[in-house]
Amino acid sequence: MTDTDTHDPTSLRTPIVAVLGHVDHGKTSLLDKIRGSAVIEGEAGAITQHIGATAVPLDVISTIAGELVDPDDFDLPGLLFIDTPGHHSFTTLRSRGGALADIAILVVDVNDGFQPQTIEALDILKRSETPFIVAANKIDTVPGWNPNEDTPINDTYDAQSDRAASRLDESLYEIIGELSDEGFSADLYWRVQNFQRNVGVVPVSAMTGEGVPDLLAVMMGLSQRYMKAEMEIDVAGPGVGTVLEVKEEKGFGTTIDTVLYDGTIRSDDTVVVGGTNEPIVTDVRALLQPRPLAEIRTESRFEKVEAVKAASGIKIAAPELEHAMAGAPVRVVRDRDIEDVIEEVQAELADIAVDTDEQGVVVKADTLGSLEAMADALGEAEIPIVSAEVGDVAPRDVSVASTAEDPKQQAILGFNVDVLADAKTRAEQDDVKLFTDEVIYQLVEEYDEHVEELERAQQ
Ligand code: GDP
């Protein structure tokens, strides 16, 4: 008999949170502040460090948030924050159902307002239908701002000097206005009744920590109220997750950092992982978690574990993972028919596959999610795509691009990827243009400018 027969099948998992926003708006600082507060407020070991994620349990959240979060009102276990903020995690956000993140925090610097990556993040949130909250960050920099870390942010907000209040109002209402331009109805969080219909804006300072309790309270409330049904999982069932990153690890070969959002994975499981060519079927060699800092000496940074259950971040070491794709699904086979599981993975991949044209540019991106976002942006700009793949720009991509009949299409657009040295040389020889950037629409703009130049040259 397996555990599956003896366990209560359903349980509520931790909602998974991604932090997105423009570079330098404070994503890393905000995550650090949340983690830092959790360490200070919680009992030792109360937060658990996962691979690629940090779990903050409900009791720690309620200690940080004080009267804003009464643990008796919740049965969700806490929040799991994806650690790598910015492009990497946001572009791996996937449509709900095969979701990587359940909720997102969109960080916007109150001094800087909406910027290219803010808009890009919003497009992705829109497409994936991920509920989100806006953290209007760096309020401590507002001239005349009088901090009060012990009261909820709306009280502090109300108690500001006229100068600070009008300055802050101006910034916050600009953010609210920009959200509205993008099709979201938003307001300051204490004026929002229904967080499913309206985006709550929480003024915060990742520096002083003001507003962080409010942010946590809003996220817990939103999850508990509107997302509970989606948090129901079959804990003992075969694990289901998404690849965050594909990494070489000394002593373990190629490994995948995975966020598990359903079921359990065990160290003797067979898994099916989405790969660049076809699904990879492989046997887990080890499940790895970060070792507590104090224990790291000469040994590995990782500790082997026998099993983990959702929601968790876990590193999976297994043979054949070289072609695993960031953003692709991972499924445990367990007692099921392996062909069925392969089909499920293929179906998930097909769902996020990019339609290609007979002629067009070559597109490369770091994750499946970002590939999809690139394809959307190029589609809107009416730029055809001949091939779209996850991975660095390789000589093979140059070969494909060089065969385009239209010189405009002898081009490779790479998002968040490197160009391999051989590919660079080949591209120079074959007159293939390479464009790489970390902001999708800048990439599209650069390409458009190139096309305009070509057209001018032809006239
Ligand atoms: P990221 O690129 O979005 O991850 O941004 P970082 O977290 O690296 O922050 C960018 C810069 O803004 C750093 O110098 C931070 O110290 C600073 N910063 C972030 N949050 C705050 C804040 O709330 N107040 C102030 N004054 N500075 C902040």
Short mmCIF file of C-alpha atoms and ligand atoms in Angstrom, two decimals:
data_model
loop_
_atom_site.label_atom_id
_atom_site.label_comp_id
_atom_site.label_asym_id
_atom_site.label_seq_id
_atom_site.Cartn_x
_atom_site.Cartn_y
_atom_site.Cartn_z
CA MET A 1 0.00 0.00 0.00
CA THR A 2 1.28 3.48 -0.80
CA ASP A 3 0.84 6.65 1.22
CA THR A 4 -1.75 7.73 -1.30
CA ASP A 5 -4.19 5.23 0.15
CA THR A 6 -3.72 6.24 3.75
CA HIS A 7 -3.56 10.02 3.53
CA ASP A 8 -6.33 12.53 3.72
CA PRO A 9 -6.17 13.44 0.05
CA THR A 10 -6.75 17.17 0.09
CA SER A 11 -4.97 19.90 1.90
CA LEU A 12 -4.44 23.63 1.46
CA ARG A 13 -1.09 24.65 0.14
CA THR A 14 0.76 27.92 0.52
CA PRO A 15 -0.02 30.54 -2.14
CA ILE A 16 3.02 31.29 -4.31
CA VAL A 17 3.99 34.95 -4.66
CA ALA A 18 6.17 36.54 -7.35
CA VAL A 19 7.66 40.02 -7.07
CA LEU A 20 7.85 42.00 -10.30
CA GLY A 21 8.61 45.49 -11.45
CA HIS A 22 11.10 47.75 -13.17
CA VAL A 23 14.80 47.46 -12.38
CA ASP A 24 15.86 49.43 -9.27
CA HIS A 25 12.31 49.99 -8.08
CA GLY A 26 13.07 47.87 -5.00
CA LYS A 27 12.03 44.26 -5.67
CA THR A 28 15.10 42.74 -4.01
CA SER A 29 14.97 45.17 -1.09
CA LEU A 30 11.30 44.40 -0.49
CA LEU A 31 11.91 40.65 -0.51
CA ASP A 32 14.89 41.12 1.81
CA LYS A 33 12.78 43.23 4.14
CA ILE A 34 10.02 40.62 4.28
CA ARG A 35 12.55 37.85 4.88
CA GLY A 36 14.43 39.98 7.40
CA SER A 37 11.27 40.81 9.35
CA ALA A 38 10.33 37.16 9.31
CA VAL A 39 13.68 36.21 10.77
CA ILE A 40 13.51 38.88 13.47
CA GLU A 41 9.88 38.31 14.41
CA GLY A 42 9.71 34.58 14.07
CA GLU A 43 11.12 31.90 16.25
CA ALA A 44 14.46 30.62 15.01
CA GLY A 45 13.90 28.55 11.91
CA ALA A 46 10.39 29.84 11.46
CA ILE A 47 10.96 30.79 7.88
CA THR A 48 12.18 28.04 5.66
CA GLN A 49 14.62 28.69 2.92
CA HIS A 50 13.82 26.68 -0.16
CA ILE A 51 15.55 26.45 -3.49
CA GLY A 52 14.43 29.58 -5.30
CA ALA A 53 11.81 30.47 -2.71
CA THR A 54 11.21 31.45 0.92
CA ALA A 55 8.24 30.23 2.94
CA VAL A 56 6.83 32.60 5.54
CA PRO A 57 4.30 30.75 7.71
CA LEU A 58 1.04 32.29 8.90
CA ASP A 59 2.14 32.71 12.52
CA VAL A 60 5.18 34.72 11.45
CA ILE A 61 3.05 36.82 9.09
CA SER A 62 0.63 37.51 11.89
CA THR A 63 3.46 38.52 14.23
CA ILE A 64 4.83 40.93 11.61
CA ALA A 65 1.39 42.25 10.68
CA GLY A 66 0.12 42.55 14.27
CA GLU A 67 -3.57 43.36 14.50
CA LEU A 68 -3.84 43.36 10.70
CA VAL A 69 -3.66 39.56 10.55
CA ASP A 70 -5.53 37.45 13.08
CA PRO A 71 -4.34 33.87 12.52
CA ASP A 72 -7.75 32.55 13.52
CA ASP A 73 -9.24 34.09 10.38
CA PHE A 74 -7.05 32.03 8.08
CA ASP A 75 -6.55 28.44 7.19
CA LEU A 76 -3.98 28.97 4.45
CA PRO A 77 -0.53 28.08 5.81
CA GLY A 78 1.34 31.28 4.85
CA LEU A 79 3.03 32.63 1.74
CA LEU A 80 5.82 31.26 -0.44
CA PHE A 81 7.88 34.02 -2.06
CA ILE A 82 9.78 33.28 -5.27
CA ASP A 83 13.29 34.58 -4.57
CA THR A 84 14.53 35.70 -7.95
CA PRO A 85 12.65 38.88 -8.60
CA GLY A 86 12.45 40.68 -11.87
CA HIS A 87 12.50 39.38 -15.35
CA HIS A 88 13.40 35.89 -14.44
CA SER A 89 10.43 35.07 -12.33
CA PHE A 90 7.90 37.33 -13.94
CA THR A 91 8.48 35.96 -17.35
CA THR A 92 7.97 32.50 -15.99
CA LEU A 93 4.52 33.45 -14.73
CA ARG A 94 2.13 31.19 -16.51
CA SER A 95 -1.55 31.16 -17.19
CA ARG A 96 -3.49 30.10 -14.13
CA GLY A 97 -3.98 26.43 -13.80
CA GLY A 98 -0.40 25.71 -14.80
CA ALA A 99 0.53 28.64 -12.62
CA LEU A 100 3.92 29.31 -11.24
CA ALA A 101 2.77 32.22 -9.11
CA ASP A 102 -0.69 32.56 -7.64
CA ILE A 103 -0.32 36.21 -6.70
CA ALA A 104 2.12 38.93 -7.64
CA ILE A 105 3.45 42.09 -6.04
CA LEU A 106 4.14 44.74 -8.64
CA VAL A 107 6.73 47.12 -7.20
CA VAL A 108 6.61 50.72 -8.45
CA ASP A 109 9.00 53.42 -7.22
CA VAL A 110 6.86 56.42 -6.20
CA ASN A 111 9.49 58.80 -7.57
CA ASP A 112 9.87 57.07 -10.88
CA GLY A 113 6.35 55.86 -11.67
CA PHE A 114 5.61 53.49 -14.52
CA GLN A 115 8.62 52.39 -16.56
CA PRO A 116 9.07 49.92 -19.45
CA GLN A 117 9.40 46.84 -17.26
CA THR A 118 6.41 47.93 -15.18
CA ILE A 119 4.26 47.92 -18.29
CA GLU A 120 5.77 44.66 -19.46
CA ALA A 121 5.02 43.07 -16.10
CA LEU A 122 1.44 44.35 -16.27
CA ASP A 123 0.99 42.83 -19.72
CA ILE A 124 2.12 39.51 -18.39
CA LEU A 125 -0.12 39.77 -15.32
CA LYS A 126 -3.02 40.58 -17.60
CA ARG A 127 -2.36 37.66 -19.90
CA SER A 128 -1.85 35.15 -17.09
CA GLU A 129 -4.82 36.57 -15.14
CA THR A 130 -2.69 36.62 -12.02
CA PRO A 131 -4.19 38.74 -9.22
CA PHE A 132 -1.73 41.32 -7.96
CA ILE A 133 -1.11 44.13 -5.52
CA VAL A 134 0.94 47.23 -6.20
CA ALA A 135 3.64 48.11 -3.70
CA ALA A 136 4.21 51.85 -4.16
CA ASN A 137 7.75 51.79 -2.84
CA LYS A 138 10.25 54.25 -1.37
CA ILE A 139 7.70 56.42 0.43
CA ASP A 140 10.45 57.25 2.93
CA THR A 141 12.02 59.46 0.24
CA VAL A 142 8.98 61.72 -0.01
CA PRO A 143 10.06 65.16 1.28
CA GLY A 144 8.53 65.85 4.67
CA TRP A 145 7.41 62.23 5.18
CA ASN A 146 7.09 61.50 8.85
CA PRO A 147 7.50 57.79 9.41
CA ASN A 148 5.59 55.81 11.99
CA GLU A 149 6.41 52.17 11.82
CA ASP A 150 3.95 51.20 14.51
CA THR A 151 0.71 52.15 12.82
CA PRO A 152 -0.96 50.81 9.72
CA ILE A 153 0.21 52.72 6.67
CA ASN A 154 -3.16 54.38 6.05
CA ASP A 155 -3.00 56.05 9.47
CA THR A 156 0.56 57.22 8.83
CA TYR A 157 -0.55 58.44 5.42
CA ASP A 158 -3.37 60.46 6.96
CA ALA A 159 -1.02 61.99 9.53
CA GLN A 160 1.47 63.48 7.04
CA SER A 161 2.32 67.13 6.71
CA ASP A 162 0.49 68.93 3.90
CA ARG A 163 3.65 68.95 1.86
CA ALA A 164 4.32 65.23 2.15
CA ALA A 165 0.66 64.36 1.73
CA SER A 166 0.23 66.32 -1.48
CA ARG A 167 3.49 65.04 -2.90
CA LEU A 168 2.57 61.46 -2.09
CA ASP A 169 -0.98 61.83 -3.36
CA GLU A 170 0.39 63.11 -6.62
CA SER A 171 2.65 60.07 -7.06
CA LEU A 172 0.11 57.54 -5.88
CA TYR A 173 -2.69 58.90 -8.04
CA GLU A 174 -0.38 58.92 -11.00
CA ILE A 175 0.23 55.21 -10.42
CA ILE A 176 -3.50 54.61 -10.02
CA GLY A 177 -4.09 56.55 -13.25
CA GLU A 178 -1.48 54.54 -15.14
CA LEU A 179 -3.06 51.31 -13.91
CA SER A 180 -6.37 52.55 -15.18
CA ASP A 181 -4.81 53.34 -18.58
CA GLU A 182 -3.72 49.71 -18.69
CA GLY A 183 -7.26 48.55 -17.98
CA PHE A 184 -7.10 47.96 -14.21
CA SER A 185 -9.35 49.63 -11.74
CA ALA A 186 -7.16 50.47 -8.76
CA ASP A 187 -7.25 52.39 -5.51
CA LEU A 188 -5.38 52.81 -2.25
CA TYR A 189 -5.79 49.45 -0.56
CA TRP A 190 -7.89 50.67 2.38
CA ARG A 191 -10.48 51.95 -0.10
CA VAL A 192 -10.74 48.67 -1.97
CA GLN A 193 -13.67 46.41 -1.11
CA ASN A 194 -13.13 43.62 -3.57
CA PHE A 195 -9.51 42.73 -4.32
CA GLN A 196 -10.56 40.45 -7.10
CA ARG A 197 -12.06 43.32 -9.07
CA ASN A 198 -9.80 46.14 -7.94
CA VAL A 199 -6.08 46.39 -7.60
CA GLY A 200 -5.01 47.56 -4.16
CA VAL A 201 -2.12 50.00 -3.98
CA VAL A 202 -0.06 49.75 -0.77
CA PRO A 203 2.40 52.56 -0.02
CA VAL A 204 5.54 50.93 1.40
CA SER A 205 9.16 51.50 2.18
CA ALA A 206 11.41 48.52 1.68
CA MET A 207 13.98 50.56 3.59
CA THR A 208 12.10 51.33 6.82
CA GLY A 209 9.60 48.48 6.51
CA GLU A 210 6.60 50.79 6.70
CA GLY A 211 3.62 49.34 4.88
CA VAL A 212 5.11 45.83 4.79
CA PRO A 213 2.62 44.54 7.43
CA ASP A 214 -0.18 45.99 5.34
CA LEU A 215 1.17 44.38 2.20
CA LEU A 216 1.31 40.97 3.88
CA ALA A 217 -2.18 41.44 5.34
CA VAL A 218 -3.64 42.37 1.96
CA MET A 219 -2.03 39.34 0.33
CA MET A 220 -3.23 36.96 3.00
CA GLY A 221 -6.73 38.42 2.81
CA LEU A 222 -6.85 38.20 -0.96
CA SER A 223 -5.61 34.59 -0.96
CA GLN A 224 -7.92 33.46 1.80
CA ARG A 225 -10.97 35.14 0.36
CA TYR A 226 -10.64 34.53 -3.35
CA MET A 227 -8.07 31.85 -3.96
CA LYS A 228 -8.73 29.16 -1.40
CA ALA A 229 -10.29 26.79 -3.91
CA GLU A 230 -7.18 26.95 -6.05
CA MET A 231 -5.00 26.10 -3.05
CA GLU A 232 -6.63 22.71 -2.58
CA ILE A 233 -4.14 20.04 -3.47
CA ASP A 234 -3.75 16.31 -3.33
CA VAL A 235 -0.74 16.34 -0.99
CA ALA A 236 0.19 12.71 -1.28
CA GLY A 237 -0.44 12.60 -5.03
CA PRO A 238 2.29 12.74 -7.67
CA GLY A 239 4.06 16.11 -7.66
CA VAL A 240 3.41 18.78 -10.27
CA GLY A 241 5.66 21.79 -10.69
CA THR A 242 7.40 24.28 -12.96
CA VAL A 243 11.10 24.58 -13.76
CA LEU A 244 12.50 27.90 -12.52
CA GLU A 245 16.07 27.42 -13.68
CA VAL A 246 18.31 24.84 -15.25
CA LYS A 247 21.72 24.86 -13.51
CA GLU A 248 24.98 22.98 -13.43
CA GLU A 249 25.91 21.99 -9.87
CA LYS A 250 29.27 20.57 -8.93
CA GLY A 251 28.91 16.92 -8.07
CA PHE A 252 25.34 16.72 -9.32
CA GLY A 253 25.55 17.57 -13.02
CA THR A 254 22.66 19.46 -14.58
CA THR A 255 19.90 20.12 -12.06
CA ILE A 256 16.55 21.88 -12.22
CA ASP A 257 15.31 24.36 -9.63
CA THR A 258 11.63 23.63 -9.44
CA VAL A 259 8.62 25.09 -7.72
CA LEU A 260 6.26 22.31 -6.76
CA TYR A 261 2.65 23.48 -6.61
CA ASP A 262 0.81 20.19 -6.20
CA GLY A 263 1.43 16.79 -4.65
CA THR A 264 4.68 15.30 -3.40
CA ILE A 265 7.97 14.44 -5.03
CA ARG A 266 10.17 11.70 -3.59
CA SER A 267 13.80 10.88 -4.13
CA ASP A 268 12.92 7.59 -5.85
CA ASP A 269 10.40 9.07 -8.30
CA THR A 270 10.50 9.05 -12.05
CA VAL A 271 9.70 12.45 -13.52
CA VAL A 272 8.74 13.86 -16.89
CA VAL A 273 10.20 17.31 -17.59
CA GLY A 274 9.51 19.64 -20.52
CA GLY A 275 12.60 19.80 -22.73
CA THR A 276 13.68 21.87 -25.71
CA ASN A 277 13.17 18.96 -28.10
CA GLU A 278 10.81 16.59 -26.37
CA PRO A 279 9.70 15.64 -22.87
CA ILE A 280 12.54 14.19 -20.80
CA VAL A 281 11.80 11.05 -18.81
CA THR A 282 14.29 10.54 -16.01
CA ASP A 283 14.78 9.08 -12.53
CA VAL A 284 15.45 11.48 -9.66
CA ARG A 285 18.98 11.04 -8.37
CA ALA A 286 18.62 13.45 -5.45
CA LEU A 287 16.26 16.08 -4.07
CA LEU A 288 18.24 19.00 -2.73
CA GLN A 289 17.46 21.83 -0.33
CA PRO A 290 19.82 24.58 0.81
CA ARG A 291 21.78 23.56 3.88
CA PRO A 292 21.50 25.93 6.83
CA LEU A 293 24.40 28.39 6.61
CA ALA A 294 25.99 27.22 9.84
CA GLU A 295 26.41 23.73 8.50
CA ILE A 296 28.23 24.67 5.33
CA ARG A 297 31.88 23.78 5.65
CA THR A 298 33.65 21.87 2.98
CA GLU A 299 30.59 19.84 2.09
CA SER A 300 27.97 20.64 -0.44
CA ARG A 301 25.74 23.66 -0.07
CA PHE A 302 22.87 21.26 -0.41
CA GLU A 303 21.21 18.79 1.83
CA LYS A 304 19.54 15.71 0.39
CA VAL A 305 15.92 15.19 1.37
CA GLU A 306 13.72 12.16 0.88
CA ALA A 307 10.55 13.96 -0.16
CA VAL A 308 8.91 17.39 -0.34
CA LYS A 309 5.32 18.38 -0.64
CA ALA A 310 3.75 21.40 -2.30
CA ALA A 311 4.24 24.30 -2.12
CA SER A 312 8.01 24.07 -2.11
CA GLY A 313 11.07 25.10 -4.01
CA ILE A 314 13.32 22.10 -4.60
CA LYS A 315 16.39 21.31 -6.66
CA ILE A 316 16.08 18.08 -8.60
CA ALA A 317 19.25 16.27 -9.65
CA ALA A 318 18.70 13.66 -12.34
CA PRO A 319 20.36 12.43 -15.53
CA GLU A 320 19.35 13.84 -18.93
CA LEU A 321 18.35 17.28 -17.70
CA GLU A 322 20.64 19.16 -20.12
CA HIS A 323 17.74 20.03 -22.39
CA ALA A 324 15.25 20.92 -19.65
CA MET A 325 13.55 24.28 -20.24
CA ALA A 326 12.99 27.00 -17.68
CA GLY A 327 9.27 27.61 -17.44
CA ALA A 328 8.42 24.06 -18.51
CA PRO A 329 6.32 21.62 -16.49
CA VAL A 330 7.67 18.86 -14.23
CA ARG A 331 5.44 15.90 -13.36
CA VAL A 332 6.02 12.92 -11.15
CA VAL A 333 4.98 9.61 -12.73
CA ARG A 334 4.56 7.42 -9.61
CA ASP A 335 1.86 4.76 -10.17
CA ARG A 336 0.58 6.20 -13.40
CA ASP A 337 1.10 5.17 -16.97
CA ILE A 338 4.20 6.93 -18.20
CA GLU A 339 2.66 7.63 -21.61
CA ASP A 340 -0.22 9.49 -19.96
CA VAL A 341 2.20 11.69 -18.05
CA ILE A 342 4.21 12.42 -21.22
CA GLU A 343 0.98 13.41 -22.91
CA GLU A 344 0.09 15.73 -20.04
CA VAL A 345 3.46 17.44 -20.29
CA GLN A 346 3.11 17.72 -24.04
CA ALA A 347 -0.36 19.19 -23.69
CA GLU A 348 0.92 21.77 -21.20
CA LEU A 349 3.77 22.66 -23.52
CA ALA A 350 1.44 22.93 -26.49
CA ASP A 351 -0.66 25.33 -24.46
CA ILE A 352 2.26 27.70 -24.17
CA ALA A 353 3.79 26.90 -27.54
CA VAL A 354 4.40 29.75 -29.92
CA ASP A 355 2.83 29.61 -33.37
CA THR A 356 5.44 30.12 -36.03
CA ASP A 357 5.26 31.34 -39.61
CA GLU A 358 6.90 30.03 -42.79
CA GLN A 359 9.16 33.05 -42.96
CA GLY A 360 10.21 35.38 -40.21
CA VAL A 361 12.78 36.22 -37.55
CA VAL A 362 14.35 33.77 -35.09
CA VAL A 363 13.39 34.30 -31.45
CA LYS A 364 15.26 33.03 -28.39
CA ALA A 365 14.35 33.61 -24.73
CA ASP A 366 15.41 32.43 -21.29
CA THR A 367 12.16 30.77 -20.25
CA LEU A 368 9.01 29.48 -21.86
CA GLY A 369 7.02 32.27 -20.25
CA SER A 370 9.29 34.94 -21.68
CA LEU A 371 9.19 33.26 -25.08
CA GLU A 372 5.44 33.51 -24.98
CA ALA A 373 5.61 37.16 -23.95
CA MET A 374 8.05 37.85 -26.80
CA ALA A 375 5.77 36.14 -29.29
CA ASP A 376 2.84 38.24 -28.10
CA ALA A 377 4.81 41.46 -28.45
CA LEU A 378 6.06 40.52 -31.93
CA GLY A 379 2.55 39.47 -32.94
CA GLU A 380 1.25 42.89 -31.93
CA ALA A 381 4.01 44.55 -33.94
CA GLU A 382 3.13 42.25 -36.88
CA ILE A 383 6.60 40.77 -37.01
CA PRO A 384 6.48 37.14 -38.21
CA ILE A 385 8.47 34.45 -36.39
CA VAL A 386 10.04 31.47 -38.13
CA SER A 387 11.32 29.75 -34.99
CA ALA A 388 11.01 30.37 -31.27
CA GLU A 389 13.02 28.45 -28.69
CA VAL A 390 14.29 28.64 -25.13
CA GLY A 391 18.07 28.95 -24.79
CA ASP A 392 21.12 31.00 -25.73
CA VAL A 393 21.68 32.06 -29.33
CA ALA A 394 23.56 29.17 -30.97
CA PRO A 395 25.17 28.71 -34.42
CA ARG A 396 22.14 26.68 -35.48
CA ASP A 397 19.92 29.72 -34.94
CA VAL A 398 22.21 31.73 -37.21
CA SER A 399 21.86 29.07 -39.90
CA VAL A 400 18.08 29.29 -39.68
CA ALA A 401 18.11 33.10 -39.79
CA SER A 402 20.53 33.19 -42.71
CA THR A 403 18.12 31.28 -44.93
CA ALA A 404 15.43 33.99 -44.74
CA GLU A 405 14.56 35.35 -48.18
CA ASP A 406 13.76 38.80 -46.87
CA PRO A 407 16.89 40.57 -45.56
CA LYS A 408 14.73 42.12 -42.83
CA GLN A 409 14.15 38.64 -41.49
CA GLN A 410 17.81 37.69 -41.38
CA ALA A 411 17.70 38.53 -37.71
CA ILE A 412 17.68 36.93 -34.27
CA LEU A 413 15.91 38.54 -31.33
CA GLY A 414 17.12 37.23 -27.96
CA PHE A 415 15.45 38.10 -24.68
CA ASN A 416 17.52 37.59 -21.51
CA VAL A 417 19.88 35.21 -23.29
CA ASP A 418 23.56 35.12 -24.19
CA VAL A 419 25.01 34.75 -27.64
CA LEU A 420 27.45 31.84 -27.86
CA ALA A 421 30.84 32.86 -29.25
CA ASP A 422 30.57 30.64 -32.35
CA ALA A 423 27.15 32.09 -33.05
CA LYS A 424 28.52 35.62 -32.98
CA THR A 425 31.25 34.78 -35.49
CA ARG A 426 28.79 32.94 -37.70
CA ALA A 427 26.37 35.85 -37.61
CA GLU A 428 29.08 38.26 -38.76
CA GLN A 429 30.02 35.94 -41.61
CA ASP A 430 26.43 35.32 -42.69
CA ASP A 431 25.29 38.91 -42.22
CA VAL A 432 22.65 37.95 -39.68
CA LYS A 433 21.71 40.75 -37.28
CA LEU A 434 21.64 39.92 -33.57
CA PHE A 435 19.47 41.82 -31.10
CA THR A 436 19.54 41.08 -27.39
CA ASP A 437 17.91 42.96 -24.54
CA GLU A 438 16.31 42.52 -21.15
CA VAL A 439 13.25 44.58 -21.94
CA ILE A 440 10.94 43.12 -24.53
CA TYR A 441 9.70 46.25 -26.07
CA GLN A 442 13.14 47.79 -26.34
CA LEU A 443 14.11 44.69 -28.25
CA VAL A 444 11.18 45.15 -30.61
CA GLU A 445 12.04 48.84 -30.98
CA GLU A 446 15.66 48.07 -31.83
CA TYR A 447 14.52 45.63 -34.46
CA ASP A 448 12.02 48.11 -35.88
CA GLU A 449 14.73 50.75 -36.18
CA HIS A 450 16.91 48.27 -38.02
CA VAL A 451 14.06 47.51 -40.44
CA GLU A 452 13.49 51.22 -41.04
CA GLU A 453 17.18 51.68 -41.78
CA LEU A 454 17.10 48.84 -44.27
CA GLU A 455 14.04 50.31 -45.92
CA ARG A 456 15.66 53.73 -46.16
CA ALA A 457 18.76 52.16 -47.67
CA GLN A 458 16.65 50.44 -50.30
CA GLN A 459 14.97 53.64 -51.45
P1 GDP B 1 15.40 45.91 -7.84
O1 GDP B 1 16.31 46.12 -9.01
O2 GDP B 1 13.99 46.21 -8.19
O3 GDP B 1 15.55 44.60 -7.15
O4 GDP B 1 15.78 47.07 -6.79
P2 GDP B 1 16.67 47.00 -5.46
O5 GDP B 1 15.95 46.33 -4.39
O6 GDP B 1 18.01 46.50 -5.83
O7 GDP B 1 16.73 48.54 -5.09
C1 GDP B 1 17.35 49.51 -5.93
C2 GDP B 1 17.89 50.64 -5.08
O8 GDP B 1 16.82 51.32 -4.43
C3 GDP B 1 18.85 50.19 -4.00
O9 GDP B 1 19.87 51.12 -3.90
C4 GDP B 1 17.97 50.19 -2.74
O10 GDP B 1 18.72 50.42 -1.58
C5 GDP B 1 17.04 51.34 -3.01
N1 GDP B 1 15.73 51.15 -2.36
C6 GDP B 1 14.90 50.09 -2.48
N2 GDP B 1 13.79 50.27 -1.75
C7 GDP B 1 13.92 51.46 -1.13
C8 GDP B 1 13.08 52.23 -0.24
O11 GDP B 1 12.00 51.84 0.15
N3 GDP B 1 13.57 53.44 0.15
C9 GDP B 1 14.75 53.93 -0.27
N4 GDP B 1 15.12 55.13 0.18
N5 GDP B 1 15.55 53.25 -1.11
C10 GDP B 1 15.15 52.04 -1.53
#
